[in-house]
Coordinates of C-alpha atoms in Angstrom, one line a residue:
X1 CA 0.0 0.0 0.0
X2 CA 1.1 3.5 -0.8
X3 CA -0.3 6.0 1.7
X4 CA -0.6 9.8 1.6
X5 CA -1.1 11.4 5.0
X6 CA -1.9 14.7 6.6
X7 CA -2.5 15.5 10.2
X8 CA -4.9 18.1 11.6
X9 CA -6.1 18.6 15.2
X10 CA -5.4 15.0 16.3
X11 CA -6.8 13.4 13.2
X12 CA -4.7 11.6 10.5
X13 CA -6.3 11.7 7.1
X14 CA -5.1 9.0 4.7
X15 CA -5.6 8.2 1.0
X16 CA -4.1 5.2 -0.6
X17 CA -3.4 3.5 -3.9
X18 CA -6.3 1.2 -3.6
X19 CA -9.0 3.9 -3.5
X20 CA -9.6 4.3 0.2
X21 CA -9.9 7.6 2.1
X22 CA -10.2 7.6 5.8
X23 CA -9.8 9.6 9.0
X24 CA -8.2 8.2 12.2
X25 CA -8.2 10.0 15.5
X26 CA -5.0 9.0 17.1
X27 CA -5.9 10.4 20.6
X28 CA -8.9 8.2 20.9
X29 CA -7.4 5.4 18.8
X30 CA -10.6 5.3 16.6
X31 CA -11.4 5.4 12.9
X32 CA -13.8 8.3 12.4
X33 CA -14.8 7.4 8.9
X34 CA -13.6 5.3 6.0
X35 CA -14.7 5.4 2.4
X36 CA -13.8 3.3 -0.6
X37 CA -14.0 5.4 -3.8
X38 CA -12.6 2.5 -5.9
X39 CA -10.0 4.5 -7.9
X40 CA -6.5 4.8 -6.5
X41 CA -5.4 8.1 -5.1
X42 CA -2.4 9.7 -6.7
X43 CA -1.6 12.9 -5.0
X44 CA -0.6 14.6 -1.7
X45 CA -3.5 15.6 0.5
X46 CA -4.2 19.2 1.6
X47 CA -6.7 20.7 4.1
X48 CA -8.4 24.1 3.5
X49 CA -10.9 25.0 6.3
X50 CA -13.3 22.1 6.6
X51 CA -12.3 20.6 3.2
X52 CA -9.9 17.8 2.5
X53 CA -8.4 17.9 -1.0
X54 CA -7.0 15.0 -3.0
X55 CA -6.9 13.6 -6.5
X56 CA -7.0 10.2 -8.1
X57 CA -5.1 8.5 -10.8
X58 CA -7.7 9.7 -13.4
X59 CA -6.7 13.3 -12.7
X60 CA -9.9 14.1 -10.9
X61 CA -9.6 16.6 -8.1
X62 CA -11.9 16.1 -5.1
X63 CA -13.0 18.3 -2.3
X64 CA -14.3 16.3 0.6
X65 CA -15.9 17.2 3.9
X66 CA -13.1 16.4 6.3
X67 CA -15.6 15.5 9.1
X68 CA -17.6 12.9 7.1
X69 CA -15.5 12.0 3.9
X70 CA -18.4 13.0 1.7
X71 CA -17.6 14.5 -1.7
X72 CA -18.3 18.2 -1.8
X73 CA -17.0 18.9 -5.3
X74 CA -15.4 16.9 -8.1
X75 CA -13.4 18.7 -10.8
X76 CA -12.5 16.4 -13.7
X77 CA -9.4 17.3 -15.6
X78 CA -7.6 15.7 -18.6
X79 CA -7.3 12.0 -18.1
X80 CA -4.0 10.6 -19.1
X81 CA -4.3 7.0 -20.3
X82 CA -0.6 6.3 -20.1
X83 CA 0.5 6.3 -16.5
X84 CA 4.0 7.5 -15.4
X85 CA 5.7 7.9 -12.1
X86 CA 4.7 11.6 -11.7
X87 CA 2.3 12.1 -8.8
X88 CA -0.4 14.7 -9.0
X89 CA 0.5 17.7 -6.9
X90 CA -1.6 20.0 -4.8
X91 CA -0.5 23.3 -3.2
X92 CA -2.5 26.0 -1.3
X93 CA -2.3 29.7 -0.7
X94 CA -4.8 32.0 1.0
X95 CA -7.0 32.3 -2.2
X96 CA -6.4 29.2 -4.3
X97 CA -5.8 25.5 -4.5
X98 CA -3.3 24.8 -7.2
X99 CA -3.4 21.4 -8.9
X100 CA -0.8 20.0 -11.3
X101 CA -2.0 16.8 -13.0
X102 CA -0.1 14.1 -14.8
X103 CA -1.2 15.5 -18.2
X104 CA 0.8 18.7 -17.4
X105 CA -2.0 21.1 -16.7
X106 CA -1.9 23.5 -13.7
X107 CA -5.3 24.6 -12.3
X108 CA -6.1 27.4 -9.8
X109 CA -9.3 26.7 -7.9
X110 CA -10.9 29.2 -5.6
X111 CA -10.8 28.1 -2.0
X112 CA -14.1 29.9 -1.3
X113 CA -16.4 28.6 -4.0
X114 CA -14.3 25.6 -5.4
X115 CA -14.6 27.1 -9.0
X116 CA -11.8 26.9 -11.5
X117 CA -10.3 30.4 -11.9
X118 CA -7.7 29.6 -14.6
X119 CA -5.6 26.8 -16.0
X120 CA -2.6 26.4 -18.1
X121 CA -1.1 23.4 -19.9
X122 CA 2.7 23.1 -19.3
X123 CA 3.1 20.0 -21.4
X124 CA 5.2 20.9 -24.4
X125 CA 3.8 18.1 -26.6
X126 CA 0.3 17.3 -27.8
X127 CA 1.5 13.8 -28.7
X128 CA 1.2 11.9 -25.4
X129 CA 2.9 8.5 -25.6
X130 CA 5.2 6.6 -23.3
X131 CA 8.3 8.3 -24.6
X132 CA 7.3 11.9 -23.9
X133 CA 5.1 12.0 -20.8
X134 CA 4.9 15.1 -18.6
X135 CA 6.9 14.8 -15.5
X136 CA 7.4 17.4 -12.8
X137 CA 8.2 17.9 -9.2
X138 CA 6.3 19.2 -6.2
X139 CA 4.8 22.6 -6.9
X140 CA 5.2 25.4 -4.4
X141 CA 3.8 28.9 -4.1
X142 CA 4.6 32.1 -2.2
X143 CA 1.0 33.6 -2.3
X144 CA 1.7 35.6 -5.5
X145 CA 3.6 33.1 -7.7
X146 CA 3.5 29.3 -8.3
X147 CA 6.8 27.5 -9.0
X148 CA 6.8 24.5 -11.2
X149 CA 9.8 22.4 -12.2
X150 CA 9.0 20.0 -15.0
X151 CA 11.2 17.5 -16.8
X152 CA 12.5 20.2 -19.2
X153 CA 11.6 23.6 -17.8
X154 CA 11.3 25.7 -14.7
X155 CA 8.3 28.0 -14.6
X156 CA 7.3 30.9 -12.4
X157 CA 3.5 31.6 -12.9
X158 CA 1.4 34.4 -11.6
X159 CA -1.0 33.0 -9.0
X160 CA -3.8 35.3 -9.8
X161 CA -4.1 35.0 -13.5
X162 CA -2.0 32.0 -14.6
X163 CA 0.4 34.0 -16.9
X164 CA 3.9 32.7 -17.2
X165 CA 6.3 35.2 -15.6
X166 CA 9.5 33.2 -16.2
X167 CA 10.4 30.1 -18.1
X168 CA 13.9 28.7 -18.3
X169 CA 15.3 25.6 -19.9
X170 CA 16.5 23.8 -16.7
X171 CA 14.8 21.4 -14.3
X172 CA 15.3 20.2 -10.8
X173 CA 15.2 16.7 -9.4
X174 CA 13.7 18.1 -6.2
X175 CA 11.1 20.8 -5.6
X176 CA 11.9 24.2 -7.0
X177 CA 14.1 26.5 -4.8
X178 CA 12.7 29.9 -4.0

């Protein structure tokens, strides 16, 4: 099993590569809820207020009620039929949830109303095949900019409108450095 974890107020939230999402209170040693959504999760997990955020291997981004595990919102994005080792990536700032999927698209979703505000595709090729899949590293942001290091380029993107501020022909094996 591959687990993705996040801890909040004594509760460990877990998604796995089998399709389960669950909440475990480690103070009371009790499972609060467990759901089988039947599609493996393929991202880190984030928390925004009362929402738990994760994505699955089909590049669907989910917002869940962190107290019940019920789906609040599903945002389908481009499904990539050829799977690679890249893991979908989620980052938060005060206004947006940023989601980089395995297809190479970066989305900004409002934390308030869970609506897509903008998206940009960073994949340099429209020909998706096993020899030229998008690959990137953990995305980070500093409230005003999003930093993405892909397999070929490093991008600095305006967090409010999705415009590329900076694009250079170098990549990083680890998350981008600020």
